[in-house]
Coordinates of N, CA and C in Angstrom, one line a residue:
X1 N 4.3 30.5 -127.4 CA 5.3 30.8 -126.3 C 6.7 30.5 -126.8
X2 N 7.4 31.5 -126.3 CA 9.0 31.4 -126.6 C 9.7 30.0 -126.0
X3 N 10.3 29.0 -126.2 CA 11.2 28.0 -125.6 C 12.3 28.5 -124.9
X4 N 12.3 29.7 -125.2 CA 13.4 29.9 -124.7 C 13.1 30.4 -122.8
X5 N 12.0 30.8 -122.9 CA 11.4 31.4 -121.7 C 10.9 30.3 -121.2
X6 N 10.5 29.1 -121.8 CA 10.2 28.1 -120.9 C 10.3 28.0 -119.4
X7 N 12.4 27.4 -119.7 CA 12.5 27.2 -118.1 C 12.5 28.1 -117.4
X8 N 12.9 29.4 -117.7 CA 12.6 30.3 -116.4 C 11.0 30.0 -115.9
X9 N 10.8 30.1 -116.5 CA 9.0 29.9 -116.0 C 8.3 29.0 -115.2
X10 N 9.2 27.5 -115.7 CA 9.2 26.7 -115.1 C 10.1 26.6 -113.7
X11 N 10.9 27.4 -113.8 CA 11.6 27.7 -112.2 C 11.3 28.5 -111.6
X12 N 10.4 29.7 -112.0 CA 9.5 30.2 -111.2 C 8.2 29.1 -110.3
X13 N 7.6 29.1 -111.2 CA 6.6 28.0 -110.3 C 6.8 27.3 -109.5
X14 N 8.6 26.6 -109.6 CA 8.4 25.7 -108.8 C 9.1 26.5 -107.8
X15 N 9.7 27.6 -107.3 CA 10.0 28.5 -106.1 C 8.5 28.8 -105.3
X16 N 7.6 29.2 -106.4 CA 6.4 29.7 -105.8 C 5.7 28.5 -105.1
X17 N 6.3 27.7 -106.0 CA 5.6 25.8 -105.1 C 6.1 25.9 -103.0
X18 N 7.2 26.0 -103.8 CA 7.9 25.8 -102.4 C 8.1 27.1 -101.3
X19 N 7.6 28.2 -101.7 CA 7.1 29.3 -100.5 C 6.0 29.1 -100.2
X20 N 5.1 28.2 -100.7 CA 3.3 28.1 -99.8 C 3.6 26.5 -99.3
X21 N 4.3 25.9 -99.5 CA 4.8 24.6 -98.6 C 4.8 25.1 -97.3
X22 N 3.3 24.9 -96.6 CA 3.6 24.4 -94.9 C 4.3 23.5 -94.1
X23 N 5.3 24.0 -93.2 CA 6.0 23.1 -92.3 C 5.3 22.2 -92.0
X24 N 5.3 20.8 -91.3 CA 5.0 20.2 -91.1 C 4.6 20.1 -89.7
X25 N 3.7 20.2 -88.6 CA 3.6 19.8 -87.5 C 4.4 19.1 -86.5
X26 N 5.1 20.0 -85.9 CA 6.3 19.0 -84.9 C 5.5 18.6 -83.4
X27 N 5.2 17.1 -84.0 CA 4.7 15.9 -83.0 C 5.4 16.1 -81.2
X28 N 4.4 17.0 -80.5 CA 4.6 17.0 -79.0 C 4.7 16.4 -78.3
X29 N 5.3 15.2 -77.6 CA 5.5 14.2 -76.5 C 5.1 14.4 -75.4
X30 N 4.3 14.0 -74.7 CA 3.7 14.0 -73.1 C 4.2 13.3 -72.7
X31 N 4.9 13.6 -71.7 CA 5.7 12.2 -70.5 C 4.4 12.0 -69.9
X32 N 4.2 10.2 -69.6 CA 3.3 9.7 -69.1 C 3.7 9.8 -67.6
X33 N 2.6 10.3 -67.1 CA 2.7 10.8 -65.5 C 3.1 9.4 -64.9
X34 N 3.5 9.7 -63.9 CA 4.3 9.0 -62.8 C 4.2 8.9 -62.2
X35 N 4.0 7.5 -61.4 CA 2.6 7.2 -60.0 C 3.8 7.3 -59.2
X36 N 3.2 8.4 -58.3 CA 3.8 8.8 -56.6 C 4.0 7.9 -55.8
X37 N 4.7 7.6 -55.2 CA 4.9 6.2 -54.3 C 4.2 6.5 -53.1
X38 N 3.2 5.9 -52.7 CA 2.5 5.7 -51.6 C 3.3 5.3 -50.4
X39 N 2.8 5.7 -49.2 CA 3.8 5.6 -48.1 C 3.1 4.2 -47.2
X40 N 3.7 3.1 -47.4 CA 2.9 1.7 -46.4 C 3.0 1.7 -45.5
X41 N 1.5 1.7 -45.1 CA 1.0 1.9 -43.6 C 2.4 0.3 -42.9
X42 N 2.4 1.2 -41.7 CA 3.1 -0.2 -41.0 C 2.3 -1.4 -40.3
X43 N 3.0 -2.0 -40.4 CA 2.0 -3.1 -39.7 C 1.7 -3.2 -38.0
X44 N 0.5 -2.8 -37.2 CA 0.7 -2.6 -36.4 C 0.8 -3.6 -35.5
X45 N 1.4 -3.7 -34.1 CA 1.7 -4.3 -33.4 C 0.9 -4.7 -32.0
X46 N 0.3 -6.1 -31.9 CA -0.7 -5.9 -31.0 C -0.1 -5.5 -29.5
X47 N -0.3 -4.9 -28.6 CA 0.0 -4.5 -27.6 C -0.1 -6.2 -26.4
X48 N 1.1 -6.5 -25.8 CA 1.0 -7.5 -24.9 C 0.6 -7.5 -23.8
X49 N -0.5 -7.2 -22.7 CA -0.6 -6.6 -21.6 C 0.2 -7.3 -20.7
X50 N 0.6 -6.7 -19.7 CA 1.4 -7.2 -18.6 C 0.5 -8.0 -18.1
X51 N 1.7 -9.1 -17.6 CA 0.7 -10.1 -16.5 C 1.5 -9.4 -15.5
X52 N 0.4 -9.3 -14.6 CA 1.0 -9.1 -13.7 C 0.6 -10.5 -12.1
X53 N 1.2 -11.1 -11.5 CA 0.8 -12.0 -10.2 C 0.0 -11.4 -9.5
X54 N -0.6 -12.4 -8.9 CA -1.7 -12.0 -7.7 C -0.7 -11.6 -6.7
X55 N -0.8 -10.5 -5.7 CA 0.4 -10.5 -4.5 C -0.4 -10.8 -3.9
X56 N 0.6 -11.5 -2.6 CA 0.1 -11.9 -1.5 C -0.3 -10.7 -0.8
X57 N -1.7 -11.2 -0.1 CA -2.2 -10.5 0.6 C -1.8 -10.1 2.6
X58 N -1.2 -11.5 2.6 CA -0.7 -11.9 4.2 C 0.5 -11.0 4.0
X59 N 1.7 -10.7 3.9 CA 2.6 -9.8 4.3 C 2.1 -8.3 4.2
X60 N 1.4 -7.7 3.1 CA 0.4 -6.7 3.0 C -0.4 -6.0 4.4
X61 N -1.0 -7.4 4.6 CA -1.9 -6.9 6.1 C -1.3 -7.2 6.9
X62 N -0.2 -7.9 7.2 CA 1.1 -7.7 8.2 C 1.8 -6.8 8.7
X63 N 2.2 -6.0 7.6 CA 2.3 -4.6 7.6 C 1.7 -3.5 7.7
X64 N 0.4 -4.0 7.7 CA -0.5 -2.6 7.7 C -0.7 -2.9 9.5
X65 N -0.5 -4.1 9.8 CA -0.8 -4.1 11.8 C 0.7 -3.7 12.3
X66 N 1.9 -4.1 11.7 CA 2.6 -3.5 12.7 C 3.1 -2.1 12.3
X67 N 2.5 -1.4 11.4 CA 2.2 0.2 11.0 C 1.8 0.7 12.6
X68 N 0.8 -0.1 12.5 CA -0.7 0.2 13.5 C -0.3 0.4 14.9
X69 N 0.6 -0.7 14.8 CA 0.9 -1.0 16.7 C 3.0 -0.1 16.9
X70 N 3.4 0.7 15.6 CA 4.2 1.4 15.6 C 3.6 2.7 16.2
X71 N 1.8 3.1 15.2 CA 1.9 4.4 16.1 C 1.2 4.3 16.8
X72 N 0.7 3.0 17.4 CA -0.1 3.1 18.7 C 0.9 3.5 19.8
X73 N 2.2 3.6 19.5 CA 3.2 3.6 20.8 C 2.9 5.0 21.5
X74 N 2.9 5.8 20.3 CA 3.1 7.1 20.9 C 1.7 7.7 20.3
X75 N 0.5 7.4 20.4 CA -0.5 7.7 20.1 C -1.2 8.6 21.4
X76 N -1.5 10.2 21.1 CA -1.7 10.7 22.3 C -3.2 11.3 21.8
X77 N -3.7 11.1 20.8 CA -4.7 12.1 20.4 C -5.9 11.6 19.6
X78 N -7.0 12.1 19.6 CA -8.0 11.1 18.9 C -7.7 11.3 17.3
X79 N -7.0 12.0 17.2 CA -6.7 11.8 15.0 C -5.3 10.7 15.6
X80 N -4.6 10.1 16.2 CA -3.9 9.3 16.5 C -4.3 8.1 16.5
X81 N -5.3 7.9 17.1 CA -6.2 6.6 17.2 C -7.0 6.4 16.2
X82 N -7.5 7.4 15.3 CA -8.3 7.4 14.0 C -7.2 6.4 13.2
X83 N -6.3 7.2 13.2 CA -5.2 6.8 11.6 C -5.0 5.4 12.4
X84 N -4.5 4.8 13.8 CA -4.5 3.5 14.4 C -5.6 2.4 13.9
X85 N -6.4 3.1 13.8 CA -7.8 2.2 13.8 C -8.0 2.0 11.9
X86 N -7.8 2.9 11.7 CA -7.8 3.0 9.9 C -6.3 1.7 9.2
X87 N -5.5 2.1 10.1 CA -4.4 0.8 9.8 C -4.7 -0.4 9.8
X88 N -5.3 -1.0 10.9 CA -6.0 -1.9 11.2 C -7.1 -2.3 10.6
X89 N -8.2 -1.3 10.4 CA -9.1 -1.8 9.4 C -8.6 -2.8 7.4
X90 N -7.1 -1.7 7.5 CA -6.9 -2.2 5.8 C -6.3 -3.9 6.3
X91 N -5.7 -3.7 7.9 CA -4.9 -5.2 7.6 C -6.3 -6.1 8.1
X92 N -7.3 -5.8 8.7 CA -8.5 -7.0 8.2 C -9.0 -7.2 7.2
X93 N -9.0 -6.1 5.8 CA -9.1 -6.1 4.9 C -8.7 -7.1 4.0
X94 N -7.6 -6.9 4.1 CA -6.4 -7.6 3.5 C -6.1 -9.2 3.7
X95 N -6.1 -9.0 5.1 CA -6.2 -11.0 5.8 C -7.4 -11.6 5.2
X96 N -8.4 -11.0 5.4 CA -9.8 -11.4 4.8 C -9.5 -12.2 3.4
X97 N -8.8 -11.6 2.6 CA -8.5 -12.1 1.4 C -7.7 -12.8 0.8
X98 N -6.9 -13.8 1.8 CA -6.0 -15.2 1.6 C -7.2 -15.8 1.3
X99 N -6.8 -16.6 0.6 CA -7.5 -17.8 -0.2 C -7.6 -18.7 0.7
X100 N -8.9 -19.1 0.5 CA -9.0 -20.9 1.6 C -7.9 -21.7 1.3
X101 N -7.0 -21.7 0.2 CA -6.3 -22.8 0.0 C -4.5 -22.9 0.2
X102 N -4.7 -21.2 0.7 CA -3.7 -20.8 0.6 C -2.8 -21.8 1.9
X103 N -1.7 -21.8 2.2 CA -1.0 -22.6 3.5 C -1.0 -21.6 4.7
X104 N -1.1 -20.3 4.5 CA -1.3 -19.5 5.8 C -2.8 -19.0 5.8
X105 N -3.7 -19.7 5.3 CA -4.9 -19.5 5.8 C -5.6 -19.7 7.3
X106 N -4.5 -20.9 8.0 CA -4.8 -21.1 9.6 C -4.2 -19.5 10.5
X107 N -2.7 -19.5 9.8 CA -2.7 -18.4 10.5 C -3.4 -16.6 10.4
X108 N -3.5 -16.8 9.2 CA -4.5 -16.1 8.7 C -6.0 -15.1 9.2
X109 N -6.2 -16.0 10.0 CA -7.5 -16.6 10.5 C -7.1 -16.2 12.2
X110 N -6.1 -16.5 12.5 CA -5.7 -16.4 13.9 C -4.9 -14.7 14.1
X111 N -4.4 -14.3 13.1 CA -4.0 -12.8 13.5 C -5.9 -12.0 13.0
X112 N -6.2 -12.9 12.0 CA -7.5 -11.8 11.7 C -8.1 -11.5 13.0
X113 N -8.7 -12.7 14.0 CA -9.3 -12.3 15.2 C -8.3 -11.5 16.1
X114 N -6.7 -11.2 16.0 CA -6.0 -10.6 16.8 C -6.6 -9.2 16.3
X115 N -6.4 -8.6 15.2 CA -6.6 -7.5 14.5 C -7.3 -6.7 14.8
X116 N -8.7 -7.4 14.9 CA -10.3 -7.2 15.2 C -10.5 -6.9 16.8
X117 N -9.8 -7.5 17.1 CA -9.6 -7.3 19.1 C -8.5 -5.8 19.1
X118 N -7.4 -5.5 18.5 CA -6.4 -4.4 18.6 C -7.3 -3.4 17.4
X119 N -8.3 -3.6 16.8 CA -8.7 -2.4 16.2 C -10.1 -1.9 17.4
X120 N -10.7 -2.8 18.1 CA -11.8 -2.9 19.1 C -11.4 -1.5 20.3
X121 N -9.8 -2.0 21.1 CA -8.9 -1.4 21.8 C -8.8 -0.2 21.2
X122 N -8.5 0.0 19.9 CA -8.0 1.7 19.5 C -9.4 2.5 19.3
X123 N -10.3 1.9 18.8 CA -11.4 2.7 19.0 C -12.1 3.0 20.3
X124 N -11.8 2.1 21.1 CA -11.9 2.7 22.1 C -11.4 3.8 22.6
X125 N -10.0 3.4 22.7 CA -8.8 4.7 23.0 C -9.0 6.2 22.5
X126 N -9.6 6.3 21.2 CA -10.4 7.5 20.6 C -11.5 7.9 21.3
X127 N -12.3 6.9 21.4 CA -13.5 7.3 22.0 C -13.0 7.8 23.2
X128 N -12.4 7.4 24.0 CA -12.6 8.1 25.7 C -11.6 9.1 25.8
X129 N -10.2 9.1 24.5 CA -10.0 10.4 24.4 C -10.7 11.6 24.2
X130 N -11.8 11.3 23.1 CA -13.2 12.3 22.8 C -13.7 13.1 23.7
X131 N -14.1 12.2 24.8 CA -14.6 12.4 25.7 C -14.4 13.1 26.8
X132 N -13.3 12.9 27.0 CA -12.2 13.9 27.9 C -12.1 15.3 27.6
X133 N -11.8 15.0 26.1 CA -11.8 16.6 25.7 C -12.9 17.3 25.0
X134 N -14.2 16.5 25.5 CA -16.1 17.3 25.6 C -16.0 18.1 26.8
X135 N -15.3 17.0 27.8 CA -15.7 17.2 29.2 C -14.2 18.5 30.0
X136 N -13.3 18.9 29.1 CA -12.0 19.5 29.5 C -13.3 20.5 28.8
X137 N -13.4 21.1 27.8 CA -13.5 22.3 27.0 C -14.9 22.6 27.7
X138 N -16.0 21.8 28.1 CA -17.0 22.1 28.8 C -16.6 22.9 30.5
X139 N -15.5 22.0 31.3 CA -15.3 22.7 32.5 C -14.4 24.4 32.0
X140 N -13.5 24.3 31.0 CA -12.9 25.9 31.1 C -14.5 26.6 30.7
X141 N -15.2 26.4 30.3 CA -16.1 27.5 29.6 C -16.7 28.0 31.3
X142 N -16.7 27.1 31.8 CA -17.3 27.8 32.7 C -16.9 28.1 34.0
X143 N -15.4 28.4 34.1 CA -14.9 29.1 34.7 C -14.4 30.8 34.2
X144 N -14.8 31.3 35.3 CA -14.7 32.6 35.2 C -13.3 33.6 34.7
X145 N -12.7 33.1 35.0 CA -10.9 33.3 34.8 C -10.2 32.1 34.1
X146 N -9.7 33.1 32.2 CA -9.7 32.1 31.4 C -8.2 31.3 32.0
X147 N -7.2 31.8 32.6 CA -6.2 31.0 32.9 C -6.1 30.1 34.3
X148 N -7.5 29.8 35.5 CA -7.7 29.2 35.9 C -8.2 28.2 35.2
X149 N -8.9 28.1 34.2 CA -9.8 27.2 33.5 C -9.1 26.3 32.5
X150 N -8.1 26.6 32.6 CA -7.3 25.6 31.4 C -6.2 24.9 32.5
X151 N -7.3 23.5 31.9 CA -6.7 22.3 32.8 C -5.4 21.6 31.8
X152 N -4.5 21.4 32.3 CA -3.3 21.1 31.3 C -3.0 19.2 32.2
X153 N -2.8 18.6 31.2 CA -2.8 17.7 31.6 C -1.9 16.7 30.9
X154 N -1.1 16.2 30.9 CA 0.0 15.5 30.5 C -0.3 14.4 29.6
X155 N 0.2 14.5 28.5 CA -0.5 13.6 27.7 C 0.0 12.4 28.0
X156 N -0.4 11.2 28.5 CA 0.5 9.7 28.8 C 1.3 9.0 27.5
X157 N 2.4 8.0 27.9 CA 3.3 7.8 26.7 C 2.4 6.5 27.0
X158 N 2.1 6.2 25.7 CA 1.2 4.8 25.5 C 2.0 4.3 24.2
X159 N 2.8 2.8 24.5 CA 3.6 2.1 24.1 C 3.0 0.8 23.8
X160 N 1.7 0.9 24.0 CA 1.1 -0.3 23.6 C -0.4 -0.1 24.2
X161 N -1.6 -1.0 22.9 CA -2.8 -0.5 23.6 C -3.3 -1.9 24.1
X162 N -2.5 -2.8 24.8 CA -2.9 -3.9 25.4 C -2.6 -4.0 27.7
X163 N -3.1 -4.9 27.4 CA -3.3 -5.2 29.2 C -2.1 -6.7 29.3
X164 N -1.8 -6.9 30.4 CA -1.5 -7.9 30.8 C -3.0 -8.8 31.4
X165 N -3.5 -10.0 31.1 CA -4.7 -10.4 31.3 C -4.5 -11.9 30.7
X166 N -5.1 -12.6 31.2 CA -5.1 -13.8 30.6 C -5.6 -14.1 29.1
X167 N -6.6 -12.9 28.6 CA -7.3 -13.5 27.7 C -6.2 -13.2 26.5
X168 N -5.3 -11.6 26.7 CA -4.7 -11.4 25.9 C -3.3 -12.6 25.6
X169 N -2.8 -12.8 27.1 CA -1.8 -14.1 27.5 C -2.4 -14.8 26.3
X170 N -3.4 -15.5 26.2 CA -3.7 -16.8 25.3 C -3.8 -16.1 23.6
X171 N -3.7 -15.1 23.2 CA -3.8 -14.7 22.1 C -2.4 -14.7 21.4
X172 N -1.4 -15.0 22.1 CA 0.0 -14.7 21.8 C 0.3 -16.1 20.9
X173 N 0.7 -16.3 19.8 CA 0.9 -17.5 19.1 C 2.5 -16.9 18.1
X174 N 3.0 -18.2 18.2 CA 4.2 -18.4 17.3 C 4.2 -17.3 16.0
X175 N 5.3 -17.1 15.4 CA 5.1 -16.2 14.5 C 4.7 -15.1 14.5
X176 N 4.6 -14.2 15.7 CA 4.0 -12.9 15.9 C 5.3 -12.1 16.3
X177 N 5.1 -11.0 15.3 CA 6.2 -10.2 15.9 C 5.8 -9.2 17.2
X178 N 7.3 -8.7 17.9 CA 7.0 -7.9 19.3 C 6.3 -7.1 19.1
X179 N 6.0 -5.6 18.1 CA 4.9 -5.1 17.9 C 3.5 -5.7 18.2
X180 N 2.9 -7.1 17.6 CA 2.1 -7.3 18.1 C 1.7 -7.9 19.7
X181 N 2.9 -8.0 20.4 CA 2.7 -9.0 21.2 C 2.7 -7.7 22.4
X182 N 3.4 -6.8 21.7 CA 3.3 -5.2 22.9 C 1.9 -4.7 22.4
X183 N 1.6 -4.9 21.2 CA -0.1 -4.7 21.1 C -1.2 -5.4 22.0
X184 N -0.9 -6.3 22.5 CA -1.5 -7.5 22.9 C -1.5 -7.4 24.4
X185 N -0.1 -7.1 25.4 CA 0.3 -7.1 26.9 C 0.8 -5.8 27.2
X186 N 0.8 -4.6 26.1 CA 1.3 -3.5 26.9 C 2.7 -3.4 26.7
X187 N 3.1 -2.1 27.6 CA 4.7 -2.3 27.4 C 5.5 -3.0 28.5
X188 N 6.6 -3.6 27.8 CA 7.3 -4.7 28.7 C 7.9 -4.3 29.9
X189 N 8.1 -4.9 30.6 CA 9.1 -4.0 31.6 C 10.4 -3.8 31.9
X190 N 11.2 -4.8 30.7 CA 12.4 -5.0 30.5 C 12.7 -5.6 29.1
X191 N 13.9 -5.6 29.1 CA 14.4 -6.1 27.8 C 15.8 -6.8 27.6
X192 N 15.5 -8.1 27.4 CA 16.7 -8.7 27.6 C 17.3 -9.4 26.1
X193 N 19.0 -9.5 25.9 CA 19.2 -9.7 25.0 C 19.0 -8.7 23.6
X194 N 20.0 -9.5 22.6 CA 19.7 -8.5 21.4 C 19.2 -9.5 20.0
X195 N 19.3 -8.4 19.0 CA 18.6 -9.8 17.6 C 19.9 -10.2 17.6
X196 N 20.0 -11.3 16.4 CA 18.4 -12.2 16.2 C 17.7 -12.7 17.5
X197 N 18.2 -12.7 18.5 CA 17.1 -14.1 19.7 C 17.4 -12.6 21.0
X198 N 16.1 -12.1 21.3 CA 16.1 -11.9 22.8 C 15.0 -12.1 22.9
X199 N 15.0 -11.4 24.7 CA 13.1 -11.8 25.5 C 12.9 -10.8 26.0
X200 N 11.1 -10.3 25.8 CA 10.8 -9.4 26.4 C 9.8 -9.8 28.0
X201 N 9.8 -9.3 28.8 CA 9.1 -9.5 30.1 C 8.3 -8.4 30.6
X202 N 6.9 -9.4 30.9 CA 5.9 -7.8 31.5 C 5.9 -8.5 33.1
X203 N 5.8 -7.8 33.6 CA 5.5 -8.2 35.4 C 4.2 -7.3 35.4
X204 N 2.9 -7.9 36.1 CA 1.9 -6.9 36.9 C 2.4 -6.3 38.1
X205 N 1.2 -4.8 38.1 CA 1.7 -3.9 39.1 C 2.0 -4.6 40.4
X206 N 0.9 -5.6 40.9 CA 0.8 -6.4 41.9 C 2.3 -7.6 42.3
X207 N 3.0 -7.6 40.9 CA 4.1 -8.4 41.0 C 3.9 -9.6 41.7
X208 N 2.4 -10.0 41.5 CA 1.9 -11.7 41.2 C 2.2 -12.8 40.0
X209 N 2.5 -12.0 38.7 CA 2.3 -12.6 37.3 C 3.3 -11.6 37.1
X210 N 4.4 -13.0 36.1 CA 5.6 -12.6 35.0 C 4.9 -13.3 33.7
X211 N 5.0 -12.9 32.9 CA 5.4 -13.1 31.7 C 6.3 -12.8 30.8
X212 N 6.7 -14.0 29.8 CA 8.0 -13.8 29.4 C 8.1 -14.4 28.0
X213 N 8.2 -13.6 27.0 CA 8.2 -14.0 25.1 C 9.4 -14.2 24.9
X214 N 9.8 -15.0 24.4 CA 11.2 -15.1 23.7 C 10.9 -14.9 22.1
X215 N 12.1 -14.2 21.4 CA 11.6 -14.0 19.9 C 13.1 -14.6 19.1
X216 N 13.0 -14.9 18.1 CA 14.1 -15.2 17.1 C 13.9 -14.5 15.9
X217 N 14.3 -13.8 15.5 CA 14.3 -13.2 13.7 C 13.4 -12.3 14.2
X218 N 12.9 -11.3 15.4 CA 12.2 -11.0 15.5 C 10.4 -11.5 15.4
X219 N 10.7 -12.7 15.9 CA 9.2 -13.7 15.8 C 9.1 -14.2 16.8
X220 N 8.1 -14.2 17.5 CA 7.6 -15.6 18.7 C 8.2 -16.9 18.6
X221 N 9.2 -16.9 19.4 CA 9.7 -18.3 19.5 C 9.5 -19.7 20.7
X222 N 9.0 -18.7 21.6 CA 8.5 -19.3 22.5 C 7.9 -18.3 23.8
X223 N 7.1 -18.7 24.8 CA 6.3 -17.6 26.1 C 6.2 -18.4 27.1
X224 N 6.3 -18.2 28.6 CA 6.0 -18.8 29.7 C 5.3 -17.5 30.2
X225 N 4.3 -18.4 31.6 CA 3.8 -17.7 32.1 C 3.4 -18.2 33.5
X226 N 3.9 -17.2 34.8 CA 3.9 -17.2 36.2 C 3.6 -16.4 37.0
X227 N 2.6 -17.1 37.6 CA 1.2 -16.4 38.1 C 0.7 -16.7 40.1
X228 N 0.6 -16.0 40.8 CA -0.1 -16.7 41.6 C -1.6 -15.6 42.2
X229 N -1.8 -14.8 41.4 CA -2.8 -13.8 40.9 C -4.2 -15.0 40.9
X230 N -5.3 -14.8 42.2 CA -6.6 -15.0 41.3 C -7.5 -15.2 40.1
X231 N -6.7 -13.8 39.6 CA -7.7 -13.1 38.2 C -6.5 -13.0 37.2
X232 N -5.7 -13.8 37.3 CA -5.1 -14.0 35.9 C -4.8 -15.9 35.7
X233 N -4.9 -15.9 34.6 CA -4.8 -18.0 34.4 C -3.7 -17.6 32.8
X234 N -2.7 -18.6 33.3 CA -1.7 -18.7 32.0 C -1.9 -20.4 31.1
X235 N -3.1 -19.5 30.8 CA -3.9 -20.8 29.3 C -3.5 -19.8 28.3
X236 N -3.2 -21.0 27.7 CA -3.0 -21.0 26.1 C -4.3 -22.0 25.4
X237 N -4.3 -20.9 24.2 CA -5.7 -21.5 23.5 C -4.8 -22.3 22.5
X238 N -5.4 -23.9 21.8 CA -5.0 -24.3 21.1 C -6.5 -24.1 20.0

């Protein structure tokens, strides 16, 4: 071999070296995934329930009687006396449910039996209104001529479903307002003075017996009673 051709030869080869030289693999990076931030539950919060107080039951059924003896004034009808008597039932309801230990348990106890006597009265008052109007609608039927047959009849203004009587007289106690006390004796026959302090007065038809309430703050403050009537006696129950 020629020397002189050597290096070409030798620079051949080494071109041909370096055209079958493979690149090298360029190393791909994965970003390591990235934990999502979870959302923290909150901390929940226990619920406080309301306290709520026992309420008194006595101003409750106080209310529910001088409801009662509000529409007994003008009560003309037996759904009048219904809802009367239905008032009355909640305020015995109600009284029923002072506690033995409570401090108005004496009086308590003394409007409950008033209650029970003024709810007695209005069912009655229904009932014999009922009755009236079996006995109205029975007589038109059987008249022959429907505009003779209809009896018209004035419905009375009832202002109270009590009597003047001794028994009611002795039911009247301190602390009762005039509603109950016109529940009790009916309507007064005068009226004297204004609030806070007047008196109310019932006289019988016979104008044998006065009675006479005095009230303060609208309450029983004091009652006399004058009589020279047989069948009435001005006892007071203790």
């Amino acid at each position: 071999m020629n020397l002189v051709r050597c290096p070409a030869i030798v620079g051949l080869l080494f071109l041909l070296s370096a055209c079958n030289t493979s690149p090298s693999p360029t190393a791909t990076l994965t970003p390591a995934p990235v934990a999502s931030a979870q959302p923290q539950p909150k901390p929940s919060v226990a619920s406080t329930p309301a306290v709520t107080a026992n309420a008194d039951p006595f101003p409750k059924a106080d209310d529910k009687a001088i409801s009662a003896a509000n529409l007994a004034r003008n009560a003309s009808t037996v759904e009048d006396w219904a809802l009367v008597s239905g008032k009355l039932q909640q305020a015995i309801a109600l009284m029923k449910t002072v506690p033995a230990g409570s401090p108005k348990r004496v009086i308590a106890q003394k409007k409950l039996a008033l209650y029970q006597q003024q709810l007695k009265t209005a069912q009655q008052q229904g009932k014999k209104l009922a009755t009236n109007n079996t006995a109205e609608k029975a007589s038109a039927s059987q008249q022959s001529q429907p505009a003779a047959a209809v009896v018209t009849t004035a419905a009375p203004v009832i202002t109270g479903i009590g009597s003047l009587n001794s028994e009611n007289y002795s039911r009247i106690e301190f602390d009762m307002s005039p509603d109950e006390v016109r529940s009790l004796l009916g309507t007064p026959t005068r009226e004297q003075g204004q609030a806070p302090t007047f008196s109310l007065t019932w006289e019988s038809a016979d104008k044998k017996t006065t009675v006479g309430i005095s009230f303060y703050k609208n309450r029983v403050a004091g009652k006399s009673c004058v009589t020279s009537s047989s069948t009435m006696k001005c006892v007071t129950k203790t």
